[in-house]
Amino acid sequence: MASASPHSYGGAANGRCVVLINGAFGVGKSTVARALHRRTKGSRLYDPERIGYVLRRLPHWIPGSAAKLDDYRTSPVWRALNIFGMRLHARVARPLIVPMSLDLELLDVLRRALIVGGCRVVHVCLTAPEATVHERLATRGVSPTSSEGRWVYPRASAACRDHATNDAFAHRIDTDRKGPLEIVEELSALVGGNG
């Protein structure tokens, strides 16, 4: 694994490493994560959104339900389950790859919990201009006027602005006019992948 750097937090003599691939909705996190996984022997993909989908579909009267929440990522149950899941999977993955759109508060919560759990955390933020992200969302069939679009587009725009200007978002990789393999080359160097 690569040595500690401004985007790498915590030390793990046990070899546990979690790669948080951050970025706005639509920037290409999942595509890049899958490409990195294919390239990195021993790695695993972990999708925190799956737990969110389940919690959001639970009836509101069930404890832990996120049915009434605007954003399930604010749910203490969602956070606790994902922290447990990431720590568990990081025991066998080299590394564990987690694509997720993270604001600064959630990034801090996850990073601290993973470090306490004995993991080195590599945080990389994928960026692109707001117009590019909106084009990518539209290509995926997300209309700005749909109920999903009215939720996603403003958050994607805010993330584009925040990720581009706030140095707390660690190492950035500009995805504009780059293919997934080119981005993975840069990511692998940061992670210290065993390609």
XYZ file of N, CA, C and O in Angstrom:
780
model
N 0.833 -1.193 0.000
C 0.000 0.000 0.000
C 0.879 1.260 0.000
O 1.989 1.245 0.511
N 0.338 2.357 -0.505
C 1.077 3.604 -0.556
C 1.275 4.158 0.838
O 0.522 3.882 1.752
N 2.303 4.957 0.998
C 2.552 5.578 2.294
C 1.540 6.682 2.542
O 0.852 7.133 1.637
N 1.495 7.139 3.797
C 0.529 8.172 4.177
C 0.791 9.445 3.389
O 1.911 9.808 3.096
N -0.264 10.142 3.030
C -0.185 11.393 2.283
C -1.399 12.226 2.670
O -2.236 11.784 3.437
N -1.542 13.468 2.153
C -2.656 14.320 2.575
C -4.039 13.718 2.354
O -4.986 14.106 3.002
N -4.181 12.752 1.445
C -5.492 12.135 1.189
C -5.646 10.811 1.920
O -6.670 10.161 1.805
N -4.611 10.383 2.649
C -4.617 9.095 3.339
C -4.627 9.345 4.840
O -3.841 10.143 5.338
N -5.516 8.656 5.545
C -5.705 8.909 6.973
C -5.603 7.609 7.739
O -6.144 6.594 7.325
N -4.949 7.694 8.886
C -4.832 6.514 9.732
C -3.772 5.573 9.193
O -3.313 5.681 8.063
N -3.349 4.665 10.036
C -2.389 3.648 9.633
C -2.957 2.305 10.017
O -3.639 2.182 11.021
N -2.702 1.301 9.220
C -3.235 -0.017 9.523
C -2.164 -1.059 9.254
O -1.925 -1.432 8.107
N -1.510 -1.507 10.317
C -0.494 -2.546 10.179
C -1.124 -3.844 9.676
O -0.450 -4.693 9.114
N -2.438 -3.971 9.871
C -3.139 -5.185 9.438
C -3.445 -5.177 7.938
O -4.023 -6.119 7.416
N -3.094 -4.109 7.242
C -3.316 -4.035 5.799
C -4.703 -3.585 5.392
O -4.997 -3.476 4.210
N -5.586 -3.322 6.356
C -6.954 -2.901 6.008
C -6.930 -1.497 5.405
O -6.353 -0.580 5.963
N -7.597 -1.362 4.284
C -7.651 -0.063 3.610
C -9.032 0.109 2.991
O -9.546 -0.800 2.341
N -9.622 1.267 3.218
C -10.903 1.616 2.608
C -10.670 2.812 1.693
O -10.132 3.834 2.131
N -11.049 2.665 0.435
C -10.931 3.756 -0.538
C -12.305 4.378 -0.703
O -13.227 3.748 -1.234
N -12.467 5.602 -0.209
C -13.723 6.340 -0.362
C -13.636 7.141 -1.649
O -12.852 8.085 -1.766
N -14.442 6.763 -2.644
C -14.494 7.491 -3.911
C -15.693 8.423 -3.839
O -16.835 8.007 -3.956
N -15.398 9.679 -3.610
C -16.399 10.707 -3.377
C -16.653 11.483 -4.676
O -15.880 11.390 -5.625
N -17.720 12.243 -4.710
C -18.026 13.088 -5.853
C -19.518 13.337 -5.946
O -20.320 12.685 -5.269
N -19.877 14.270 -6.776
C -21.283 14.620 -6.967
C -22.057 13.452 -7.574
O -21.480 12.580 -8.227
N -23.376 13.445 -7.361
C -24.224 12.491 -8.060
C -24.003 12.678 -9.562
O -24.050 13.798 -10.062
N -23.734 11.575 -10.272
C -23.572 11.663 -11.719
C -22.149 11.882 -12.195
O -21.908 11.899 -13.398
N -21.186 12.031 -11.297
C -19.817 12.323 -11.721
C -19.093 11.079 -12.243
O -18.111 11.183 -12.970
N -19.583 9.896 -11.893
C -18.970 8.662 -12.398
C -18.308 7.797 -11.337
O -17.476 6.946 -11.655
N -18.704 7.963 -10.079
C -18.083 7.218 -8.974
C -18.216 5.707 -9.144
O -17.234 4.976 -8.993
N -19.410 5.235 -9.440
C -19.638 3.790 -9.543
C -18.890 3.189 -10.725
O -18.321 2.098 -10.617
N -18.871 3.891 -11.849
C -18.144 3.409 -13.024
C -16.658 3.279 -12.724
O -16.023 2.263 -13.033
N -16.097 4.300 -12.091
C -14.673 4.286 -11.736
C -14.393 3.214 -10.688
O -13.389 2.499 -10.758
N -15.290 3.082 -9.717
C -15.103 2.067 -8.662
C -15.076 0.663 -9.262
O -14.235 -0.168 -8.879
N -15.986 0.388 -10.204
C -15.994 -0.931 -10.835
C -14.714 -1.174 -11.626
O -14.148 -2.275 -11.611
N -14.231 -0.147 -12.326
C -12.991 -0.285 -13.104
C -11.789 -0.504 -12.173
O -10.916 -1.322 -12.467
N -11.756 0.203 -11.051
C -10.669 0.018 -10.085
C -10.722 -1.383 -9.489
O -9.697 -2.044 -9.313
N -11.925 -1.858 -9.206
C -12.101 -3.207 -8.662
C -11.587 -4.268 -9.636
O -10.885 -5.208 -9.241
N -11.929 -4.115 -10.918
C -11.467 -5.081 -11.925
C -9.944 -5.089 -12.025
O -9.328 -6.125 -12.251
N -9.348 -3.944 -11.828
C -7.891 -3.824 -11.969
C -7.139 -4.285 -10.730
O -5.987 -4.701 -10.824
N -7.757 -4.203 -9.557
C -7.037 -4.409 -8.294
C -7.354 -5.762 -7.697
O -8.429 -5.981 -7.133
N -6.424 -6.660 -7.814
C -6.577 -8.019 -7.300
C -6.787 -7.984 -5.786
O -6.077 -7.293 -5.066
N -7.787 -8.740 -5.312
C -8.062 -8.807 -3.875
C -9.013 -7.734 -3.368
O -9.398 -7.743 -2.199
N -9.406 -6.811 -4.243
C -10.300 -5.721 -3.816
C -11.749 -6.203 -3.766
O -12.088 -7.250 -4.306
N -12.573 -5.414 -3.091
C -14.016 -5.656 -3.050
C -14.737 -4.334 -3.210
O -14.258 -3.306 -2.747
N -15.911 -4.399 -3.829
C -16.781 -3.225 -3.921
C -17.785 -3.266 -2.786
O -18.282 -4.337 -2.426
N -18.073 -2.095 -2.233
C -19.089 -1.996 -1.177
C -19.992 -0.821 -1.523
O -19.511 0.299 -1.733
N -21.292 -1.070 -1.599
C -22.252 -0.027 -1.978
C -23.126 0.348 -0.782
O -24.075 -0.377 -0.457
N -22.853 1.471 -0.116
C -23.641 1.879 1.051
C -25.094 2.202 0.716
O -25.953 2.184 1.593
N -25.370 2.491 -0.551
C -26.726 2.873 -0.929
C -27.709 1.718 -0.784
O -28.902 1.935 -0.589
N -27.227 0.487 -0.869
C -28.135 -0.660 -0.756
C -28.872 -0.655 0.580
O -30.068 -0.951 0.641
N -28.153 -0.334 1.642
C -28.798 -0.263 2.957
C -29.803 0.887 2.976
O -30.887 0.774 3.539
N -29.459 1.982 2.320
C -30.379 3.112 2.235
C -31.669 2.751 1.526
O -32.760 3.138 1.952
N -31.557 1.997 0.429
C -32.758 1.580 -0.306
C -33.677 0.754 0.577
O -34.895 0.913 0.549
N -33.085 -0.143 1.372
C -33.894 -0.982 2.265
C -34.558 -0.138 3.340
O -35.777 -0.245 3.573
N -33.805 0.725 3.997
C -34.359 1.547 5.084
C -35.443 2.490 4.576
O -36.422 2.751 5.270
N -35.277 2.984 3.364
C -36.258 3.911 2.807
C -37.577 3.211 2.487
O -38.638 3.823 2.505
N -37.521 1.907 2.220
C -38.730 1.165 1.865
C -39.435 0.542 3.069
O -40.535 0.021 2.935
N -38.803 0.602 4.228
C -39.471 0.095 5.434
C -40.625 1.012 5.811
O -40.506 2.235 5.707
N -41.740 0.475 6.270
C -42.826 1.336 6.758
C -42.317 2.273 7.858
O -41.453 1.891 8.648
N -42.852 3.479 7.873
C -42.341 4.510 8.783
C -42.443 4.129 10.257
O -41.709 4.639 11.095
N -43.332 3.187 10.598
C -43.522 2.821 11.999
C -42.508 1.782 12.487
O -42.430 1.475 13.668
N -41.696 1.250 11.575
C -40.652 0.299 11.971
C -39.415 1.075 12.414
O -38.949 1.973 11.705
N -38.860 0.749 13.590
C -37.645 1.446 14.056
C -36.521 1.328 13.027
O -36.277 0.255 12.481
N -35.873 2.457 12.757
C -34.792 2.488 11.772
C -35.237 2.853 10.376
O -34.409 3.075 9.495
N -36.557 2.927 10.151
C -37.057 3.281 8.829
C -36.584 4.683 8.438
O -36.532 5.588 9.258
N -36.244 4.827 7.163
C -35.866 6.138 6.634
C -36.956 6.683 5.713
O -36.721 7.614 4.941
N -38.156 6.119 5.819
C -39.250 6.481 4.908
C -39.597 7.967 4.977
O -39.994 8.555 3.971
N -39.457 8.566 6.136
C -39.834 9.979 6.276
C -38.643 10.933 6.161
O -38.820 12.141 6.300
N -37.468 10.401 5.921
C -36.275 11.251 5.820
C -36.094 11.754 4.398
O -36.313 11.018 3.433
N -35.665 12.988 4.255
C -35.360 13.550 2.942
C -34.120 12.873 2.353
O -34.014 12.685 1.149
N -33.187 12.501 3.227
C -31.935 11.897 2.790
C -31.556 10.809 3.788
O -31.250 11.096 4.940
N -31.586 9.545 3.365
C -31.327 8.445 4.305
C -29.909 8.472 4.859
O -29.625 7.838 5.872
N -28.993 9.215 4.220
C -27.626 9.286 4.732
C -27.536 10.002 6.081
O -26.528 9.927 6.757
N -28.627 10.684 6.461
C -28.653 11.332 7.783
C -29.120 10.373 8.877
O -29.052 10.702 10.059
N -29.587 9.191 8.503
C -30.119 8.218 9.456
C -29.004 7.617 10.314
O -28.034 7.071 9.778
N -29.124 7.669 11.646
C -28.128 7.028 12.509
C -28.047 5.519 12.261
O -26.970 4.923 12.358
N -29.168 4.894 11.911
C -29.178 3.452 11.630
C -28.387 3.168 10.354
O -27.569 2.241 10.304
N -28.623 3.955 9.299
C -27.879 3.792 8.050
C -26.387 3.931 8.301
O -25.585 3.118 7.823
N -26.003 4.942 9.067
C -24.577 5.168 9.344
C -23.974 4.008 10.134
O -22.897 3.515 9.801
N -24.659 3.578 11.175
C -24.138 2.497 12.018
C -23.992 1.195 11.225
O -22.969 0.498 11.336
N -25.006 0.860 10.418
C -24.949 -0.378 9.637
C -23.821 -0.338 8.608
O -23.114 -1.330 8.398
N -23.628 0.808 7.977
C -22.573 0.906 6.975
C -21.186 0.920 7.594
O -20.252 0.330 7.038
N -21.034 1.559 8.724
C -19.733 1.531 9.398
C -19.381 0.091 9.771
O -18.264 -0.375 9.535
N -20.362 -0.632 10.319
C -20.145 -2.039 10.652
C -19.794 -2.841 9.399
O -18.854 -3.635 9.381
N -20.567 -2.632 8.325
C -20.339 -3.371 7.086
C -18.980 -3.085 6.471
O -18.282 -4.006 6.017
N -18.578 -1.819 6.449
C -17.276 -1.467 5.873
C -16.134 -2.062 6.689
O -15.174 -2.607 6.129
N -16.237 -1.954 8.010
C -15.194 -2.545 8.861
C -15.093 -4.051 8.640
O -14.001 -4.609 8.575
N -16.233 -4.696 8.528
C -16.266 -6.146 8.339
C -15.635 -6.543 7.005
O -14.762 -7.421 6.939
N -16.058 -5.895 5.928
C -15.541 -6.223 4.599
C -14.064 -5.861 4.454
O -13.327 -6.532 3.718
N -13.627 -4.809 5.147
C -12.221 -4.385 5.059
C -11.276 -5.428 5.639
O -10.073 -5.396 5.367
N -11.806 -6.355 6.413
C -10.955 -7.416 6.979
C -10.422 -8.349 5.910
O -9.363 -8.951 6.073
N -11.175 -8.489 4.816
C -10.759 -9.427 3.767
C -10.447 -8.750 2.438
O -9.791 -9.347 1.585
N -10.907 -7.538 2.238
C -10.670 -6.831 0.975
C -9.322 -6.113 1.026
O -8.931 -5.588 2.061
N -8.628 -6.102 -0.087
C -7.364 -5.372 -0.177
C -7.331 -4.573 -1.476
O -6.782 -5.028 -2.453
N -7.913 -3.397 -1.559
C -8.650 -2.664 -0.535
C -10.158 -2.847 -0.701
O -10.623 -3.480 -1.641
N -10.921 -2.210 0.202
C -12.371 -2.104 0.065
C -12.653 -0.793 -0.661
O -12.169 0.270 -0.252
N -13.426 -0.865 -1.739
C -13.699 0.306 -2.577
C -15.145 0.741 -2.351
O -16.072 -0.045 -2.571
N -15.327 1.991 -1.931
C -16.655 2.491 -1.562
C -16.975 3.767 -2.340
O -16.455 4.840 -2.022
N -17.821 3.676 -3.384
C -18.253 4.896 -4.079
C -19.462 5.497 -3.355
O -20.456 4.814 -3.122
N -19.373 6.773 -3.005
C -20.469 7.404 -2.261
C -20.312 8.906 -2.300
O -19.219 9.424 -2.114
N -21.405 9.614 -2.520
C -21.391 11.071 -2.461
C -21.431 11.494 -0.996
O -22.385 11.192 -0.276
N -20.366 12.180 -0.556
C -20.209 12.520 0.854
C -20.048 14.023 1.045
O -19.195 14.640 0.402
N -20.860 14.585 1.942
C -20.579 15.956 2.340
C -19.513 15.900 3.426
O -19.110 14.822 3.885
N -19.052 17.060 3.862
C -17.933 17.108 4.797
C -18.258 16.444 6.125
O -17.433 15.719 6.696
N -19.483 16.637 6.612
C -19.864 16.061 7.902
C -19.883 14.541 7.841
O -19.338 13.851 8.708
N -20.488 13.973 6.790
C -20.562 12.524 6.665
C -19.187 11.928 6.401
O -18.838 10.870 6.939
N -18.381 12.591 5.581
C -17.017 12.141 5.341
C -16.259 12.032 6.659
O -15.587 11.032 6.925
N -16.390 13.036 7.508
C -15.680 13.048 8.789
C -16.150 11.899 9.690
O -15.338 11.214 10.312
N -17.467 11.686 9.732
C -18.031 10.603 10.561
C -17.481 9.247 10.108
O -17.009 8.442 10.920
N -17.554 8.979 8.808
C -17.093 7.691 8.288
C -15.592 7.522 8.462
O -15.115 6.458 8.888
N -14.852 8.566 8.151
C -13.390 8.477 8.236
C -12.949 8.175 9.662
O -12.135 7.284 9.897
N -13.513 8.902 10.634
C -13.143 8.679 12.041
C -13.491 7.261 12.483
O -12.694 6.586 13.133
N -14.693 6.801 12.137
C -15.133 5.475 12.565
C -14.275 4.371 11.943
O -13.959 3.373 12.601
N -13.893 4.549 10.692
C -13.072 3.542 10.032
C -11.659 3.508 10.600
O -11.078 2.440 10.795
N -11.114 4.674 10.895
C -9.771 4.727 11.491
C -9.776 4.074 12.867
O -8.897 3.266 13.189
N -10.796 4.379 13.683
C -10.931 3.744 14.993
C -11.051 2.232 14.839
O -10.567 1.463 15.671
N -11.677 1.793 13.745
C -11.833 0.365 13.470
C -10.593 -0.285 12.879
O -10.634 -1.444 12.476
N -9.481 0.453 12.821
C -8.220 -0.129 12.371
C -7.965 -0.071 10.881
O -7.151 -0.836 10.362
N -8.641 0.826 10.172
C -8.475 0.927 8.718
C -7.687 2.170 8.345
O -7.818 3.217 8.989
N -6.887 2.034 7.288
C -6.346 3.225 6.634
C -7.428 3.680 5.666
O -8.055 2.852 4.989
N -7.673 4.975 5.606
C -8.718 5.514 4.735
C -8.077 6.403 3.679
O -7.349 7.340 4.007
N -8.333 6.071 2.422
C -7.897 6.904 1.303
C -9.148 7.566 0.751
O -10.093 6.880 0.347
N -9.150 8.894 0.760
C -10.306 9.631 0.257
C -9.914 10.365 -1.019
O -8.947 11.128 -1.031
N -10.652 10.095 -2.093
C -10.415 10.758 -3.371
C -11.744 11.332 -3.845
O -12.777 10.669 -3.776
N -11.709 12.561 -4.309
C -12.922 13.228 -4.766
C -12.873 13.409 -6.282
O -11.989 14.085 -6.808
N -13.803 12.771 -6.978
C -13.919 12.942 -8.424
C -14.690 14.228 -8.697
O -15.727 14.471 -8.082
N -14.184 15.024 -9.611
C -14.832 16.307 -9.912
C -15.080 16.436 -11.410
O -14.441 15.772 -12.229
N -16.013 17.305 -11.735
C -16.307 17.679 -13.118
C -17.116 18.972 -13.056
O -17.754 19.261 -12.034
N -17.103 19.755 -14.121
C -17.938 20.955 -14.137
C -19.416 20.596 -13.956
O -19.863 19.520 -14.361
N -20.149 21.517 -13.376
C -21.578 21.297 -13.112
C -22.330 20.906 -14.386
O -23.146 19.979 -14.371
N -22.041 21.574 -15.496
C -22.734 21.274 -16.754
C -22.461 19.841 -17.201
O -23.357 19.154 -17.702
N -21.228 19.370 -17.021
C -20.874 17.996 -17.392
C -21.641 16.990 -16.552
O -22.159 15.992 -17.057
N -21.715 17.245 -15.244
C -22.443 16.350 -14.342
C -23.919 16.304 -14.724
O -24.538 15.236 -14.761
N -24.503 17.475 -15.030
C -25.912 17.517 -15.443
C -26.124 16.734 -16.740
O -27.136 16.029 -16.888
N -25.182 16.833 -17.679
C -25.283 16.069 -18.931
C -25.258 14.568 -18.654
O -26.011 13.795 -19.253
N -24.369 14.165 -17.738
C -24.257 12.741 -17.405
C -25.533 12.238 -16.734
O -25.979 11.120 -17.003
N -26.113 13.038 -15.866
C -27.378 12.651 -15.229
C -28.477 12.492 -16.282
O -29.255 11.533 -16.248
N -28.527 13.436 -17.218
C -29.544 13.372 -18.273
C -29.338 12.134 -19.152
O -30.308 11.467 -19.542
N -28.076 11.795 -19.435
C -27.764 10.609 -20.238
C -28.258 9.342 -19.549
O -28.648 8.374 -20.202
N -28.263 9.355 -18.223
C -28.747 8.197 -17.459
C -30.272 8.178 -17.350
O -30.841 7.309 -16.705
N -30.911 9.170 -17.943
C -32.368 9.193 -17.948
C -32.996 9.925 -16.779
O -34.196 9.801 -16.539
N -32.178 10.708 -16.047
C -32.713 11.467 -14.922
C -33.090 12.863 -15.421
O -32.219 13.681 -15.738
N -34.378 13.124 -15.489
C -34.856 14.430 -15.956
C -34.860 15.429 -14.798
O -35.244 15.079 -13.678
N -34.456 16.675 -15.048
C -34.465 17.686 -13.984
C -35.859 17.956 -13.425
O -35.998 18.436 -12.296
N -36.895 17.630 -14.199
C -38.258 17.916 -13.759
C -38.929 16.721 -13.071
O -40.026 16.853 -12.533
N -38.269 15.550 -13.084
C -38.834 14.378 -12.403
C -38.658 14.531 -10.895
O -37.890 15.381 -10.425
N -39.351 13.719 -10.125
C -39.208 13.805 -8.658
C -37.777 13.483 -8.252
O -37.202 14.144 -7.383
N -37.164 12.492 -8.917
C -35.758 12.177 -8.625
C -34.857 13.340 -9.022
O -33.958 13.730 -8.279
N -35.107 13.898 -10.202
C -34.295 15.012 -10.700
C -34.359 16.242 -9.814
O -33.353 16.921 -9.600
N -35.562 16.530 -9.295
C -35.703 17.708 -8.412
C -34.916 17.524 -7.123
O -34.539 18.504 -6.474
N -34.655 16.271 -6.739
C -33.841 15.993 -5.553
C -32.359 15.953 -5.911
O -31.525 16.530 -5.219
N -32.020 15.306 -7.029
C -30.617 15.044 -7.370
C -29.891 16.268 -7.941
O -28.766 16.565 -7.530
N -30.502 16.970 -8.885
C -29.790 18.046 -9.588
C -29.284 19.146 -8.645
O -28.118 19.535 -8.743
N -30.106 19.670 -7.732
C -29.577 20.710 -6.833
C -28.436 20.199 -5.955
O -27.466 20.921 -5.697
N -28.540 18.945 -5.497
C -27.480 18.383 -4.655
C -26.204 18.151 -5.463
O -25.093 18.346 -4.959
N -26.358 17.712 -6.713
C -25.188 17.529 -7.577
C -24.499 18.863 -7.827
O -23.265 18.964 -7.784
N -25.285 19.910 -8.064
C -24.714 21.247 -8.298
C -23.961 21.737 -7.070
O -22.842 22.250 -7.172
N -24.568 21.582 -5.891
C -23.923 22.025 -4.648
C -22.634 21.260 -4.412
O -21.614 21.838 -4.009
N -22.654 19.952 -4.680
C -21.456 19.136 -4.493
C -20.352 19.551 -5.457
O -19.180 19.632 -5.073
N -20.701 19.839 -6.706
C -19.703 20.293 -7.683
C -18.991 21.539 -7.189
O -17.758 21.639 -7.251
N -19.761 22.487 -6.685
C -19.162 23.726 -6.189
C -18.297 23.479 -4.957
O -17.172 23.966 -4.857
N -18.831 22.707 -4.018
C -18.119 22.463 -2.761
C -16.852 21.644 -2.985
O -15.787 21.963 -2.456
N -16.951 20.595 -3.783
C -15.799 19.731 -4.006
C -14.686 20.444 -4.759
O -13.511 20.134 -4.587
N -15.060 21.408 -5.598
C -14.057 22.128 -6.387
C -13.312 23.177 -5.568
O -12.192 23.540 -5.911
N -13.922 23.652 -4.484
C -13.332 24.787 -3.769
C -12.873 24.482 -2.353
O -12.048 25.206 -1.805
N -13.369 23.418 -1.739
C -13.070 23.137 -0.331
C -11.939 22.121 -0.238
O -12.105 20.957 -0.607
N -10.793 22.555 0.274
C -9.631 21.669 0.337
C -9.790 20.539 1.340
O -8.967 19.622 1.368
N -10.836 20.564 2.147
C -11.107 19.442 3.054
C -11.476 18.185 2.273
O -11.475 17.090 2.836
N -11.787 18.331 0.991
C -12.145 17.164 0.189
C -10.931 16.482 -0.425
O -11.041 15.743 -1.397
N -9.786 16.730 0.155
C -8.569 15.958 -0.114
C -8.167 15.963 -1.574
O -8.329 16.962 -2.257
N -7.680 14.840 -2.034
C -7.168 14.751 -3.391
C -8.318 14.729 -4.394
O -9.266 13.969 -4.232
N -8.200 15.563 -5.432
C -9.228 15.618 -6.471
C -8.703 15.012 -7.764
O -7.541 15.183 -8.105
N -9.607 14.342 -8.466
C -9.300 13.880 -9.820
C -10.380 14.438 -10.740
O -11.561 14.156 -10.564
N -9.958 15.256 -11.695
C -10.894 15.849 -12.657
C -11.276 14.775 -13.677
O -10.415 14.212 -14.347
N -12.569 14.487 -13.762
C -13.044 13.429 -14.664
C -13.501 13.958 -16.019
O -13.866 13.175 -16.893
N -13.486 15.272 -16.186
C -13.976 15.852 -17.434
C -13.052 15.457 -18.583
O -11.834 15.617 -18.502
N -13.629 14.890 -19.628
C -12.897 14.465 -20.824
C -11.861 13.371 -20.515
O -10.840 13.263 -21.199
N -12.102 12.585 -19.475
C -11.236 11.441 -19.174
C -12.095 10.186 -19.137
O -13.219 10.203 -18.644
N -11.554 9.093 -19.636
C -12.238 7.817 -19.548
C -11.956 7.142 -18.219
O -11.001 7.513 -17.521
N -12.766 6.156 -17.847
C -12.588 5.469 -16.564
C -11.196 4.885 -16.376
O -10.630 4.955 -15.280
N -10.590 4.325 -17.428
C -9.279 3.690 -17.279
C -8.191 4.715 -16.970
O -7.280 4.447 -16.180
N -8.306 5.887 -17.559
C -7.352 6.955 -17.281
C -7.467 7.413 -15.823
O -6.465 7.642 -15.145
N -8.697 7.502 -15.342
C -8.937 7.903 -13.951
C -8.416 6.823 -13.004
O -7.786 7.113 -11.976
N -8.636 5.554 -13.367
C -8.186 4.437 -12.533
C -6.663 4.407 -12.440
O -6.115 4.066 -11.391
N -5.969 4.762 -13.509
C -4.503 4.833 -13.458
C -4.065 5.781 -12.352
O -3.183 5.467 -11.550
N -4.682 6.939 -12.309
C -4.338 7.933 -11.292
C -4.727 7.442 -9.897
O -3.982 7.593 -8.934
N -5.910 6.831 -9.805
C -6.383 6.312 -8.523
C -5.476 5.199 -8.004
O -5.147 5.137 -6.816
N -5.062 4.305 -8.873
C -4.232 3.180 -8.466
C -2.907 3.652 -7.867
O -2.418 3.075 -6.893
N -2.366 4.712 -8.439
C -1.113 5.248 -7.902
C -1.326 5.780 -6.481
O -0.465 5.637 -5.614
N -2.491 6.386 -6.242
C -2.781 6.926 -4.909
C -3.016 5.834 -3.885
O -2.584 5.908 -2.737
N -3.732 4.789 -4.329
C -4.107 3.718 -3.414
C -2.937 2.782 -3.153
O -2.835 2.152 -2.109
N -2.039 2.698 -4.123
C -0.966 1.721 -4.011
C -1.459 0.354 -4.393
O -1.142 -0.640 -3.764
N -2.352 0.334 -5.430
C -2.994 -0.910 -5.843
C -1.979 -1.971 -6.242
O -0.880 -1.679 -6.670
N -2.389 -3.191 -6.086
C -1.515 -4.307 -6.431
C -1.821 -4.856 -7.809
O -1.494 -5.977 -8.116
N -2.530 -3.968 -8.625
C -2.875 -4.199 -10.000
C -2.490 -5.452 -10.544
O -2.519 -6.013 -11.477
